[in-house]
mmCIF file with all atom_site columns, C-alpha atoms and ligand atoms in Angstrom:
data_model
loop_
_atom_site.group_PDB
_atom_site.id
_atom_site.type_symbol
_atom_site.label_atom_id
_atom_site.label_alt_id
_atom_site.label_comp_id
_atom_site.label_asym_id
_atom_site.label_entity_id
_atom_site.label_seq_id
_atom_site.pdbx_PDB_ins_code
_atom_site.Cartn_x
_atom_site.Cartn_y
_atom_site.Cartn_z
_atom_site.occupancy
_atom_site.B_iso_or_equiv
_atom_site.pdbx_formal_charge
_atom_site.auth_seq_id
_atom_site.auth_comp_id
_atom_site.auth_asym_id
_atom_site.auth_atom_id
_atom_site.pdbx_PDB_model_num
ATOM   1   C CA  . UNK A 1 1   ? -12.579 6.460  9.076  1.00 75.00 ? 1   UNK A CA  1
ATOM   2   C CA  . UNK A 1 2   ? -13.026 8.776  6.139  1.00 85.00 ? 2   UNK A CA  1
ATOM   3   C CA  . UNK A 1 3   ? -15.770 10.592 8.040  1.00 87.00 ? 3   UNK A CA  1
ATOM   4   C CA  . UNK A 1 4   ? -13.486 10.969 11.083 1.00 90.00 ? 4   UNK A CA  1
ATOM   5   C CA  . UNK A 1 5   ? -10.712 12.372 8.924  1.00 91.00 ? 5   UNK A CA  1
ATOM   6   C CA  . UNK A 1 6   ? -13.111 14.893 7.443  1.00 93.00 ? 6   UNK A CA  1
ATOM   7   C CA  . UNK A 1 7   ? -14.243 16.038 10.843 1.00 95.00 ? 7   UNK A CA  1
ATOM   8   C CA  . UNK A 1 8   ? -10.573 16.130 11.995 1.00 94.00 ? 8   UNK A CA  1
ATOM   9   C CA  . UNK A 1 9   ? -9.684  18.434 9.136  1.00 95.00 ? 9   UNK A CA  1
ATOM   10  C CA  . UNK A 1 10  ? -12.585 20.688 10.031 1.00 97.00 ? 10  UNK A CA  1
ATOM   11  C CA  . UNK A 1 11  ? -11.294 20.737 13.600 1.00 97.00 ? 11  UNK A CA  1
ATOM   12  C CA  . UNK A 1 12  ? -7.890  21.797 12.348 1.00 97.00 ? 12  UNK A CA  1
ATOM   13  C CA  . UNK A 1 13  ? -9.512  24.604 10.388 1.00 98.00 ? 13  UNK A CA  1
ATOM   14  C CA  . UNK A 1 14  ? -11.444 25.998 13.280 1.00 98.00 ? 14  UNK A CA  1
ATOM   15  C CA  . UNK A 1 15  ? -8.791  25.425 16.028 1.00 98.00 ? 15  UNK A CA  1
ATOM   16  C CA  . UNK A 1 16  ? -5.815  26.781 13.984 1.00 98.00 ? 16  UNK A CA  1
ATOM   17  C CA  . UNK A 1 17  ? -7.198  29.193 11.505 1.00 98.00 ? 17  UNK A CA  1
ATOM   18  C CA  . UNK A 1 18  ? -10.813 30.273 11.654 1.00 98.00 ? 18  UNK A CA  1
ATOM   19  C CA  . UNK A 1 19  ? -12.650 29.820 14.948 1.00 98.00 ? 19  UNK A CA  1
ATOM   20  C CA  . UNK A 1 20  ? -14.971 32.595 13.879 1.00 97.00 ? 20  UNK A CA  1
ATOM   21  C CA  . UNK A 1 21  ? -16.259 30.372 11.057 1.00 97.00 ? 21  UNK A CA  1
ATOM   22  C CA  . UNK A 1 22  ? -18.591 28.749 13.612 1.00 98.00 ? 22  UNK A CA  1
ATOM   23  C CA  . UNK A 1 23  ? -18.614 31.677 16.049 1.00 97.00 ? 23  UNK A CA  1
ATOM   24  C CA  . UNK A 1 24  ? -16.295 29.973 18.413 1.00 98.00 ? 24  UNK A CA  1
ATOM   25  C CA  . UNK A 1 25  ? -14.547 31.910 21.146 1.00 98.00 ? 25  UNK A CA  1
ATOM   26  C CA  . UNK A 1 26  ? -10.800 31.150 21.465 1.00 98.00 ? 26  UNK A CA  1
ATOM   27  C CA  . UNK A 1 27  ? -8.601  32.547 24.267 1.00 98.00 ? 27  UNK A CA  1
ATOM   28  C CA  . UNK A 1 28  ? -5.212  34.111 23.889 1.00 97.00 ? 28  UNK A CA  1
ATOM   29  C CA  . UNK A 1 29  ? -3.567  30.655 24.416 1.00 98.00 ? 29  UNK A CA  1
ATOM   30  C CA  . UNK A 1 30  ? -5.603  28.966 21.729 1.00 98.00 ? 30  UNK A CA  1
ATOM   31  C CA  . UNK A 1 31  ? -8.069  27.185 24.059 1.00 98.00 ? 31  UNK A CA  1
ATOM   32  C CA  . UNK A 1 32  ? -11.779 26.731 23.249 1.00 98.00 ? 32  UNK A CA  1
ATOM   33  C CA  . UNK A 1 33  ? -14.543 25.349 25.394 1.00 98.00 ? 33  UNK A CA  1
ATOM   34  C CA  . UNK A 1 34  ? -15.238 21.734 24.619 1.00 98.00 ? 34  UNK A CA  1
ATOM   35  C CA  . UNK A 1 35  ? -19.038 21.880 24.979 1.00 98.00 ? 35  UNK A CA  1
ATOM   36  C CA  . UNK A 1 36  ? -19.267 25.132 22.984 1.00 98.00 ? 36  UNK A CA  1
ATOM   37  C CA  . UNK A 1 37  ? -17.160 23.514 20.270 1.00 98.00 ? 37  UNK A CA  1
ATOM   38  C CA  . UNK A 1 38  ? -19.474 20.519 20.094 1.00 98.00 ? 38  UNK A CA  1
ATOM   39  C CA  . UNK A 1 39  ? -22.555 22.627 20.037 1.00 98.00 ? 39  UNK A CA  1
ATOM   40  C CA  . UNK A 1 40  ? -21.302 24.996 17.327 1.00 98.00 ? 40  UNK A CA  1
ATOM   41  C CA  . UNK A 1 41  ? -19.909 22.193 15.155 1.00 98.00 ? 41  UNK A CA  1
ATOM   42  C CA  . UNK A 1 42  ? -23.314 20.493 15.173 1.00 97.00 ? 42  UNK A CA  1
ATOM   43  C CA  . UNK A 1 43  ? -25.045 23.787 14.437 1.00 97.00 ? 43  UNK A CA  1
ATOM   44  C CA  . UNK A 1 44  ? -22.841 24.060 11.377 1.00 96.00 ? 44  UNK A CA  1
ATOM   45  C CA  . UNK A 1 45  ? -23.498 20.647 9.971  1.00 95.00 ? 45  UNK A CA  1
ATOM   46  C CA  . UNK A 1 46  ? -20.605 18.697 11.483 1.00 95.00 ? 46  UNK A CA  1
ATOM   47  C CA  . UNK A 1 47  ? -22.027 15.901 13.574 1.00 95.00 ? 47  UNK A CA  1
ATOM   48  C CA  . UNK A 1 48  ? -19.948 15.355 16.674 1.00 96.00 ? 48  UNK A CA  1
ATOM   49  C CA  . UNK A 1 49  ? -20.277 14.386 20.309 1.00 97.00 ? 49  UNK A CA  1
ATOM   50  C CA  . UNK A 1 50  ? -17.835 13.972 23.226 1.00 96.00 ? 50  UNK A CA  1
ATOM   51  C CA  . UNK A 1 51  ? -17.127 10.409 22.261 1.00 96.00 ? 51  UNK A CA  1
ATOM   52  C CA  . UNK A 1 52  ? -16.299 11.162 18.618 1.00 96.00 ? 52  UNK A CA  1
ATOM   53  C CA  . UNK A 1 53  ? -14.247 14.117 19.568 1.00 97.00 ? 53  UNK A CA  1
ATOM   54  C CA  . UNK A 1 54  ? -12.239 11.903 21.940 1.00 95.00 ? 54  UNK A CA  1
ATOM   55  C CA  . UNK A 1 55  ? -11.736 9.280  19.202 1.00 95.00 ? 55  UNK A CA  1
ATOM   56  C CA  . UNK A 1 56  ? -10.380 12.006 16.859 1.00 94.00 ? 56  UNK A CA  1
ATOM   57  C CA  . UNK A 1 57  ? -7.996  13.395 19.518 1.00 94.00 ? 57  UNK A CA  1
ATOM   58  C CA  . UNK A 1 58  ? -6.638  10.009 20.505 1.00 92.00 ? 58  UNK A CA  1
ATOM   59  C CA  . UNK A 1 59  ? -6.253  8.647  16.971 1.00 91.00 ? 59  UNK A CA  1
ATOM   60  C CA  . UNK A 1 60  ? -4.801  11.739 15.314 1.00 87.00 ? 60  UNK A CA  1
ATOM   61  C CA  . UNK A 1 61  ? -1.686  10.431 13.573 1.00 85.00 ? 61  UNK A CA  1
ATOM   62  C CA  . UNK A 1 62  ? 0.251   13.624 14.526 1.00 89.00 ? 62  UNK A CA  1
ATOM   63  C CA  . UNK A 1 63  ? -1.429  14.271 17.868 1.00 94.00 ? 63  UNK A CA  1
ATOM   64  C CA  . UNK A 1 64  ? -2.651  17.614 16.534 1.00 95.00 ? 64  UNK A CA  1
ATOM   65  C CA  . UNK A 1 65  ? -4.936  18.417 19.426 1.00 97.00 ? 65  UNK A CA  1
ATOM   66  C CA  . UNK A 1 66  ? -4.758  18.414 23.198 1.00 96.00 ? 66  UNK A CA  1
ATOM   67  C CA  . UNK A 1 67  ? -7.200  18.746 26.121 1.00 96.00 ? 67  UNK A CA  1
ATOM   68  C CA  . UNK A 1 68  ? -6.533  20.722 29.249 1.00 97.00 ? 68  UNK A CA  1
ATOM   69  C CA  . UNK A 1 69  ? -6.305  18.771 32.581 1.00 96.00 ? 69  UNK A CA  1
ATOM   70  C CA  . UNK A 1 70  ? -9.988  18.454 33.242 1.00 97.00 ? 70  UNK A CA  1
ATOM   71  C CA  . UNK A 1 71  ? -10.937 18.048 29.514 1.00 96.00 ? 71  UNK A CA  1
ATOM   72  C CA  . UNK A 1 72  ? -13.190 21.068 29.488 1.00 98.00 ? 72  UNK A CA  1
ATOM   73  C CA  . UNK A 1 73  ? -10.996 22.899 26.973 1.00 98.00 ? 73  UNK A CA  1
ATOM   74  C CA  . UNK A 1 74  ? -9.153  21.882 23.800 1.00 98.00 ? 74  UNK A CA  1
ATOM   75  C CA  . UNK A 1 75  ? -6.638  23.413 21.410 1.00 98.00 ? 75  UNK A CA  1
ATOM   76  C CA  . UNK A 1 76  ? -4.356  22.605 18.471 1.00 98.00 ? 76  UNK A CA  1
ATOM   77  C CA  . UNK A 1 77  ? -0.818  21.801 19.506 1.00 97.00 ? 77  UNK A CA  1
ATOM   78  C CA  . UNK A 1 78  ? 0.738   23.831 16.634 1.00 96.00 ? 78  UNK A CA  1
ATOM   79  C CA  . UNK A 1 79  ? 0.052   25.068 13.157 1.00 96.00 ? 79  UNK A CA  1
ATOM   80  C CA  . UNK A 1 80  ? -2.041  28.155 13.995 1.00 97.00 ? 80  UNK A CA  1
ATOM   81  C CA  . UNK A 1 81  ? -2.406  31.217 11.703 1.00 97.00 ? 81  UNK A CA  1
ATOM   82  C CA  . UNK A 1 82  ? -4.672  33.028 14.159 1.00 97.00 ? 82  UNK A CA  1
ATOM   83  C CA  . UNK A 1 83  ? -2.619  35.096 16.674 1.00 95.00 ? 83  UNK A CA  1
ATOM   84  C CA  . UNK A 1 84  ? -2.240  32.866 19.718 1.00 97.00 ? 84  UNK A CA  1
ATOM   85  C CA  . UNK A 1 85  ? 0.501   32.498 22.357 1.00 96.00 ? 85  UNK A CA  1
ATOM   86  C CA  . UNK A 1 86  ? 0.791   28.850 23.310 1.00 96.00 ? 86  UNK A CA  1
ATOM   87  C CA  . UNK A 1 87  ? 3.302   29.807 26.046 1.00 95.00 ? 87  UNK A CA  1
ATOM   88  C CA  . UNK A 1 88  ? 5.997   27.545 24.683 1.00 95.00 ? 88  UNK A CA  1
ATOM   89  C CA  . UNK A 1 89  ? 9.288   27.475 26.649 1.00 95.00 ? 89  UNK A CA  1
ATOM   90  C CA  . UNK A 1 90  ? 12.416  27.960 24.597 1.00 98.00 ? 90  UNK A CA  1
ATOM   91  C CA  . UNK A 1 91  ? 14.474  24.767 24.498 1.00 98.00 ? 91  UNK A CA  1
ATOM   92  C CA  . UNK A 1 92  ? 17.818  23.677 22.988 1.00 98.00 ? 92  UNK A CA  1
ATOM   93  C CA  . UNK A 1 93  ? 17.203  22.086 19.606 1.00 98.00 ? 93  UNK A CA  1
ATOM   94  C CA  . UNK A 1 94  ? 18.906  19.066 17.983 1.00 98.00 ? 94  UNK A CA  1
ATOM   95  C CA  . UNK A 1 95  ? 22.010  20.159 16.088 1.00 98.00 ? 95  UNK A CA  1
ATOM   96  C CA  . UNK A 1 96  ? 20.259  19.536 12.790 1.00 98.00 ? 96  UNK A CA  1
ATOM   97  C CA  . UNK A 1 97  ? 16.573  19.854 11.947 1.00 98.00 ? 97  UNK A CA  1
ATOM   98  C CA  . UNK A 1 98  ? 14.758  19.314 8.630  1.00 98.00 ? 98  UNK A CA  1
ATOM   99  C CA  . UNK A 1 99  ? 12.257  21.200 6.542  1.00 98.00 ? 99  UNK A CA  1
ATOM   100 C CA  . UNK A 1 100 ? 10.264  19.576 3.788  1.00 98.00 ? 100 UNK A CA  1
ATOM   101 C CA  . UNK A 1 101 ? 9.290   21.857 0.923  1.00 98.00 ? 101 UNK A CA  1
ATOM   102 C CA  . UNK A 1 102 ? 9.038   21.791 -2.832 1.00 98.00 ? 102 UNK A CA  1
ATOM   103 C CA  . UNK A 1 103 ? 11.361  22.986 -5.627 1.00 96.00 ? 103 UNK A CA  1
ATOM   104 C CA  . UNK A 1 104 ? 9.327   25.937 -6.685 1.00 97.00 ? 104 UNK A CA  1
ATOM   105 C CA  . UNK A 1 105 ? 9.902   27.621 -3.289 1.00 98.00 ? 105 UNK A CA  1
ATOM   106 C CA  . UNK A 1 106 ? 13.642  27.072 -3.240 1.00 97.00 ? 106 UNK A CA  1
ATOM   107 C CA  . UNK A 1 107 ? 14.730  30.267 -5.096 1.00 97.00 ? 107 UNK A CA  1
ATOM   108 C CA  . UNK A 1 108 ? 12.759  32.380 -2.765 1.00 98.00 ? 108 UNK A CA  1
ATOM   109 C CA  . UNK A 1 109 ? 14.012  30.499 0.310  1.00 98.00 ? 109 UNK A CA  1
ATOM   110 C CA  . UNK A 1 110 ? 17.580  30.895 -0.883 1.00 98.00 ? 110 UNK A CA  1
ATOM   111 C CA  . UNK A 1 111 ? 16.995  34.609 -1.117 1.00 98.00 ? 111 UNK A CA  1
ATOM   112 C CA  . UNK A 1 112 ? 15.045  35.243 2.079  1.00 98.00 ? 112 UNK A CA  1
ATOM   113 C CA  . UNK A 1 113 ? 15.439  32.155 4.325  1.00 98.00 ? 113 UNK A CA  1
ATOM   114 C CA  . UNK A 1 114 ? 12.496  30.193 5.744  1.00 98.00 ? 114 UNK A CA  1
ATOM   115 C CA  . UNK A 1 115 ? 9.659   32.421 6.733  1.00 98.00 ? 115 UNK A CA  1
ATOM   116 C CA  . UNK A 1 116 ? 6.596   31.584 8.808  1.00 97.00 ? 116 UNK A CA  1
ATOM   117 C CA  . UNK A 1 117 ? 4.310   32.588 5.950  1.00 97.00 ? 117 UNK A CA  1
ATOM   118 C CA  . UNK A 1 118 ? 0.707   32.527 7.211  1.00 96.00 ? 118 UNK A CA  1
ATOM   119 C CA  . UNK A 1 119 ? 1.489   30.537 10.410 1.00 97.00 ? 119 UNK A CA  1
ATOM   120 C CA  . UNK A 1 120 ? 2.826   31.752 13.817 1.00 96.00 ? 120 UNK A CA  1
ATOM   121 C CA  . UNK A 1 121 ? 6.181   29.900 13.330 1.00 97.00 ? 121 UNK A CA  1
ATOM   122 C CA  . UNK A 1 122 ? 8.355   28.136 10.788 1.00 98.00 ? 122 UNK A CA  1
ATOM   123 C CA  . UNK A 1 123 ? 7.765   24.411 11.279 1.00 98.00 ? 123 UNK A CA  1
ATOM   124 C CA  . UNK A 1 124 ? 10.797  22.073 11.309 1.00 98.00 ? 124 UNK A CA  1
ATOM   125 C CA  . UNK A 1 125 ? 10.977  18.302 11.605 1.00 98.00 ? 125 UNK A CA  1
ATOM   126 C CA  . UNK A 1 126 ? 13.267  16.197 13.766 1.00 97.00 ? 126 UNK A CA  1
ATOM   127 C CA  . UNK A 1 127 ? 13.932  13.693 11.089 1.00 97.00 ? 127 UNK A CA  1
ATOM   128 C CA  . UNK A 1 128 ? 14.129  13.506 7.322  1.00 97.00 ? 128 UNK A CA  1
ATOM   129 C CA  . UNK A 1 129 ? 11.189  11.024 6.952  1.00 97.00 ? 129 UNK A CA  1
ATOM   130 C CA  . UNK A 1 130 ? 8.798   13.500 8.652  1.00 97.00 ? 130 UNK A CA  1
ATOM   131 C CA  . UNK A 1 131 ? 10.042  16.295 6.448  1.00 98.00 ? 131 UNK A CA  1
ATOM   132 C CA  . UNK A 1 132 ? 9.461   14.167 3.406  1.00 97.00 ? 132 UNK A CA  1
ATOM   133 C CA  . UNK A 1 133 ? 5.768   13.786 4.466  1.00 96.00 ? 133 UNK A CA  1
ATOM   134 C CA  . UNK A 1 134 ? 5.406   17.545 5.097  1.00 97.00 ? 134 UNK A CA  1
ATOM   135 C CA  . UNK A 1 135 ? 6.998   18.447 1.719  1.00 97.00 ? 135 UNK A CA  1
ATOM   136 C CA  . UNK A 1 136 ? 5.095   15.778 -0.067 1.00 98.00 ? 136 UNK A CA  1
ATOM   137 C CA  . UNK A 1 137 ? 1.785   17.532 0.742  1.00 96.00 ? 137 UNK A CA  1
ATOM   138 C CA  . UNK A 1 138 ? 2.708   19.957 -2.048 1.00 97.00 ? 138 UNK A CA  1
ATOM   139 C CA  . UNK A 1 139 ? 4.440   17.753 -4.592 1.00 97.00 ? 139 UNK A CA  1
ATOM   140 C CA  . UNK A 1 140 ? 7.874   16.069 -4.947 1.00 97.00 ? 140 UNK A CA  1
ATOM   141 C CA  . UNK A 1 141 ? 9.482   16.812 -1.612 1.00 97.00 ? 141 UNK A CA  1
ATOM   142 C CA  . UNK A 1 142 ? 12.825  18.731 -1.345 1.00 97.00 ? 142 UNK A CA  1
ATOM   143 C CA  . UNK A 1 143 ? 14.479  18.478 2.009  1.00 97.00 ? 143 UNK A CA  1
ATOM   144 C CA  . UNK A 1 144 ? 16.428  21.391 3.556  1.00 98.00 ? 144 UNK A CA  1
ATOM   145 C CA  . UNK A 1 145 ? 18.763  20.803 6.494  1.00 98.00 ? 145 UNK A CA  1
ATOM   146 C CA  . UNK A 1 146 ? 18.672  23.525 9.138  1.00 98.00 ? 146 UNK A CA  1
ATOM   147 C CA  . UNK A 1 147 ? 21.742  24.029 11.331 1.00 98.00 ? 147 UNK A CA  1
ATOM   148 C CA  . UNK A 1 148 ? 19.601  24.589 14.396 1.00 98.00 ? 148 UNK A CA  1
ATOM   149 C CA  . UNK A 1 149 ? 22.384  24.140 16.971 1.00 98.00 ? 149 UNK A CA  1
ATOM   150 C CA  . UNK A 1 150 ? 24.354  26.922 15.343 1.00 98.00 ? 150 UNK A CA  1
ATOM   151 C CA  . UNK A 1 151 ? 21.235  29.207 15.202 1.00 98.00 ? 151 UNK A CA  1
ATOM   152 C CA  . UNK A 1 152 ? 20.601  28.437 18.905 1.00 98.00 ? 152 UNK A CA  1
ATOM   153 C CA  . UNK A 1 153 ? 24.184  29.459 19.754 1.00 98.00 ? 153 UNK A CA  1
ATOM   154 C CA  . UNK A 1 154 ? 23.639  32.629 17.815 1.00 98.00 ? 154 UNK A CA  1
ATOM   155 C CA  . UNK A 1 155 ? 20.689  33.508 19.978 1.00 98.00 ? 155 UNK A CA  1
ATOM   156 C CA  . UNK A 1 156 ? 17.608  32.243 17.940 1.00 98.00 ? 156 UNK A CA  1
ATOM   157 C CA  . UNK A 1 157 ? 14.927  30.657 20.019 1.00 98.00 ? 157 UNK A CA  1
ATOM   158 C CA  . UNK A 1 158 ? 13.443  27.182 19.391 1.00 98.00 ? 158 UNK A CA  1
ATOM   159 C CA  . UNK A 1 159 ? 10.270  25.649 20.715 1.00 98.00 ? 159 UNK A CA  1
ATOM   160 C CA  . UNK A 1 160 ? 9.038   22.066 20.733 1.00 98.00 ? 160 UNK A CA  1
ATOM   161 C CA  . UNK A 1 161 ? 5.270   21.636 20.427 1.00 97.00 ? 161 UNK A CA  1
ATOM   162 C CA  . UNK A 1 162 ? 3.478   18.975 22.457 1.00 94.00 ? 162 UNK A CA  1
ATOM   163 C CA  . UNK A 1 163 ? 3.364   16.811 19.346 1.00 95.00 ? 163 UNK A CA  1
ATOM   164 C CA  . UNK A 1 164 ? 7.077   17.082 18.726 1.00 95.00 ? 164 UNK A CA  1
ATOM   165 C CA  . UNK A 1 165 ? 7.127   19.671 15.916 1.00 97.00 ? 165 UNK A CA  1
ATOM   166 C CA  . UNK A 1 166 ? 10.048  22.121 16.141 1.00 98.00 ? 166 UNK A CA  1
ATOM   167 C CA  . UNK A 1 167 ? 9.123   25.792 15.837 1.00 98.00 ? 167 UNK A CA  1
ATOM   168 C CA  . UNK A 1 168 ? 11.090  28.917 15.336 1.00 98.00 ? 168 UNK A CA  1
ATOM   169 C CA  . UNK A 1 169 ? 10.426  32.497 14.152 1.00 98.00 ? 169 UNK A CA  1
ATOM   170 C CA  . UNK A 1 170 ? 12.555  32.355 11.024 1.00 98.00 ? 170 UNK A CA  1
ATOM   171 C CA  . UNK A 1 171 ? 15.502  30.560 9.496  1.00 98.00 ? 171 UNK A CA  1
ATOM   172 C CA  . UNK A 1 172 ? 17.945  32.871 7.679  1.00 98.00 ? 172 UNK A CA  1
ATOM   173 C CA  . UNK A 1 173 ? 19.403  31.351 4.529  1.00 98.00 ? 173 UNK A CA  1
ATOM   174 C CA  . UNK A 1 174 ? 22.929  31.160 5.882  1.00 98.00 ? 174 UNK A CA  1
ATOM   175 C CA  . UNK A 1 175 ? 21.822  28.391 8.328  1.00 98.00 ? 175 UNK A CA  1
ATOM   176 C CA  . UNK A 1 176 ? 20.229  26.226 5.610  1.00 98.00 ? 176 UNK A CA  1
ATOM   177 C CA  . UNK A 1 177 ? 21.943  23.455 3.635  1.00 98.00 ? 177 UNK A CA  1
ATOM   178 C CA  . UNK A 1 178 ? 20.407  23.218 0.280  1.00 96.00 ? 178 UNK A CA  1
ATOM   179 C CA  . UNK A 1 179 ? 20.597  19.711 -1.211 1.00 79.00 ? 179 UNK A CA  1
ATOM   180 C CA  . UNK A 1 180 ? 19.977  18.391 -4.671 1.00 60.00 ? 180 UNK A CA  1
ATOM   181 C CA  . UNK A 1 181 ? 16.441  17.595 -5.627 1.00 50.00 ? 181 UNK A CA  1
ATOM   182 C CA  . UNK A 1 182 ? 17.016  13.999 -4.840 1.00 50.00 ? 182 UNK A CA  1
ATOM   183 C CA  . UNK A 1 183 ? 16.356  14.387 -1.156 1.00 44.00 ? 183 UNK A CA  1
HETATM 184 C C1  . HQG B 2 .   ? 7.395   27.668 2.263  1.00 54.31 ? 201 HQG B C1  1
HETATM 185 C C2  . HQG B 2 .   ? 1.365   20.349 8.477  1.00 54.31 ? 201 HQG B C2  1
HETATM 186 C C3  . HQG B 2 .   ? 8.834   30.811 -0.348 1.00 54.31 ? 201 HQG B C3  1
HETATM 187 C C4  . HQG B 2 .   ? 7.564   26.487 3.138  1.00 54.31 ? 201 HQG B C4  1
HETATM 188 C C5  . HQG B 2 .   ? 2.768   19.825 8.287  1.00 54.31 ? 201 HQG B C5  1
HETATM 189 C C6  . HQG B 2 .   ? 6.195   25.769 3.055  1.00 54.31 ? 201 HQG B C6  1
HETATM 190 C C7  . HQG B 2 .   ? 3.616   20.743 9.233  1.00 54.31 ? 201 HQG B C7  1
HETATM 191 C C8  . HQG B 2 .   ? 8.587   29.653 1.656  1.00 54.31 ? 201 HQG B C8  1
HETATM 192 C C9  . HQG B 2 .   ? 5.233   26.927 2.904  1.00 54.31 ? 201 HQG B C9  1
HETATM 193 C C10 . HQG B 2 .   ? 2.752   22.020 9.269  1.00 54.31 ? 201 HQG B C10 1
HETATM 194 C C11 . HQG B 2 .   ? 9.504   30.565 2.247  1.00 54.31 ? 201 HQG B C11 1
HETATM 195 C C12 . HQG B 2 .   ? 4.421   27.218 4.122  1.00 54.31 ? 201 HQG B C12 1
HETATM 196 C C13 . HQG B 2 .   ? 3.495   23.162 8.536  1.00 54.31 ? 201 HQG B C13 1
HETATM 197 C C14 . HQG B 2 .   ? 10.006  31.692 1.442  1.00 54.31 ? 201 HQG B C14 1
HETATM 198 C C15 . HQG B 2 .   ? 8.855   29.135 3.702  1.00 54.31 ? 201 HQG B C15 1
HETATM 199 N N1  . HQG B 2 .   ? 9.692   31.651 0.209  1.00 54.31 ? 201 HQG B N1  1
HETATM 200 N N2  . HQG B 2 .   ? 8.281   29.763 0.333  1.00 54.31 ? 201 HQG B N2  1
HETATM 201 N N3  . HQG B 2 .   ? 10.949  32.515 1.950  1.00 54.31 ? 201 HQG B N3  1
HETATM 202 N N4  . HQG B 2 .   ? 9.649   30.189 3.539  1.00 54.31 ? 201 HQG B N4  1
HETATM 203 N N5  . HQG B 2 .   ? 8.245   28.782 2.516  1.00 54.31 ? 201 HQG B N5  1
HETATM 204 O O1  . HQG B 2 .   ? 1.837   24.834 5.395  1.00 54.31 ? 201 HQG B O1  1
HETATM 205 O O2  . HQG B 2 .   ? 6.056   23.739 7.025  1.00 54.31 ? 201 HQG B O2  1
HETATM 206 O O3  . HQG B 2 .   ? -0.773  18.059 8.632  1.00 54.31 ? 201 HQG B O3  1
HETATM 207 O O4  . HQG B 2 .   ? 2.600   27.042 6.464  1.00 54.31 ? 201 HQG B O4  1
HETATM 208 O O5  . HQG B 2 .   ? 8.587   25.680 2.686  1.00 54.31 ? 201 HQG B O5  1
HETATM 209 O O6  . HQG B 2 .   ? 2.912   18.530 8.570  1.00 54.31 ? 201 HQG B O6  1
HETATM 210 O O7  . HQG B 2 .   ? 4.556   23.183 4.981  1.00 54.31 ? 201 HQG B O7  1
HETATM 211 O O8  . HQG B 2 .   ? -1.569  20.483 8.872  1.00 54.31 ? 201 HQG B O8  1
HETATM 212 O O9  . HQG B 2 .   ? 4.097   25.163 6.474  1.00 54.31 ? 201 HQG B O9  1
HETATM 213 O O10 . HQG B 2 .   ? 6.177   24.915 1.960  1.00 54.31 ? 201 HQG B O10 1
HETATM 214 O O11 . HQG B 2 .   ? 3.841   20.292 10.444 1.00 54.31 ? 201 HQG B O11 1
HETATM 215 O O12 . HQG B 2 .   ? -1.029  18.993 10.915 1.00 54.31 ? 201 HQG B O12 1
HETATM 216 O O13 . HQG B 2 .   ? 6.021   28.061 2.511  1.00 54.31 ? 201 HQG B O13 1
HETATM 217 O O14 . HQG B 2 .   ? 1.493   21.783 8.665  1.00 54.31 ? 201 HQG B O14 1
HETATM 218 O O15 . HQG B 2 .   ? 0.764   19.740 9.532  1.00 54.31 ? 201 HQG B O15 1
HETATM 219 O O16 . HQG B 2 .   ? 3.520   26.282 4.291  1.00 54.31 ? 201 HQG B O16 1
HETATM 220 O O17 . HQG B 2 .   ? 3.701   22.822 7.238  1.00 54.31 ? 201 HQG B O17 1
HETATM 221 P P1  . HQG B 2 .   ? 2.912   25.836 5.686  1.00 54.31 ? 201 HQG B P1  1
HETATM 222 P P2  . HQG B 2 .   ? 4.711   23.650 6.347  1.00 54.31 ? 201 HQG B P2  1
HETATM 223 P P3  . HQG B 2 .   ? -0.796  19.294 9.490  1.00 54.31 ? 201 HQG B P3  1
#
């Protein structure tokens, strides 16, 4: 299990951030060739075959990766920092969405809103529990409530990744409800 998680993290790294680390070609929609991925991961010390890859994809707690129809290509469902266009369609968001962060970022978020930082989008969660997990990666989570319905009415676009993460370009501070640290 630990070994699978390690390999899954490496997959996230190459499929979201650094395909060039192992000399992998990625197309403009984020797809890479499965056989090339397997060959190049093995060349770089990450033992993997089709079966193990399949196990990682199927058991990923957040369904981070997806195959194309004939399973010859694979990509990450969201979270990229490399410049890709996943061809998301804009959809109407839930009235309220959540963002999990930590207190040290709050002052800057109050001043400048939520920014995409190094990724292609700001990531928002559909429920508070998920946002707690996201914020908890960095410390004691602080939950921000985003008035997504109001943003949408004002013309901001929202996208829902295949693994149910809400994405948008930015969240100006006026649409954010800042709560106490208690979350
Ligand atoms: C913060 C994981 C200062 C923001 C998760 C966050 C998610 C600001 C950090 C996915 C800011 C960016 C994404 C501002 C935003 N000033 N700080 N103006 N605007 N921030 O990792 O949302 O497990 O890029 O609050 O579960 O934490 O990898 O985004 O703390 O779905 O699959 O800047 O990554 O998924 O951090 O996480 P990130 P995120 P995986």
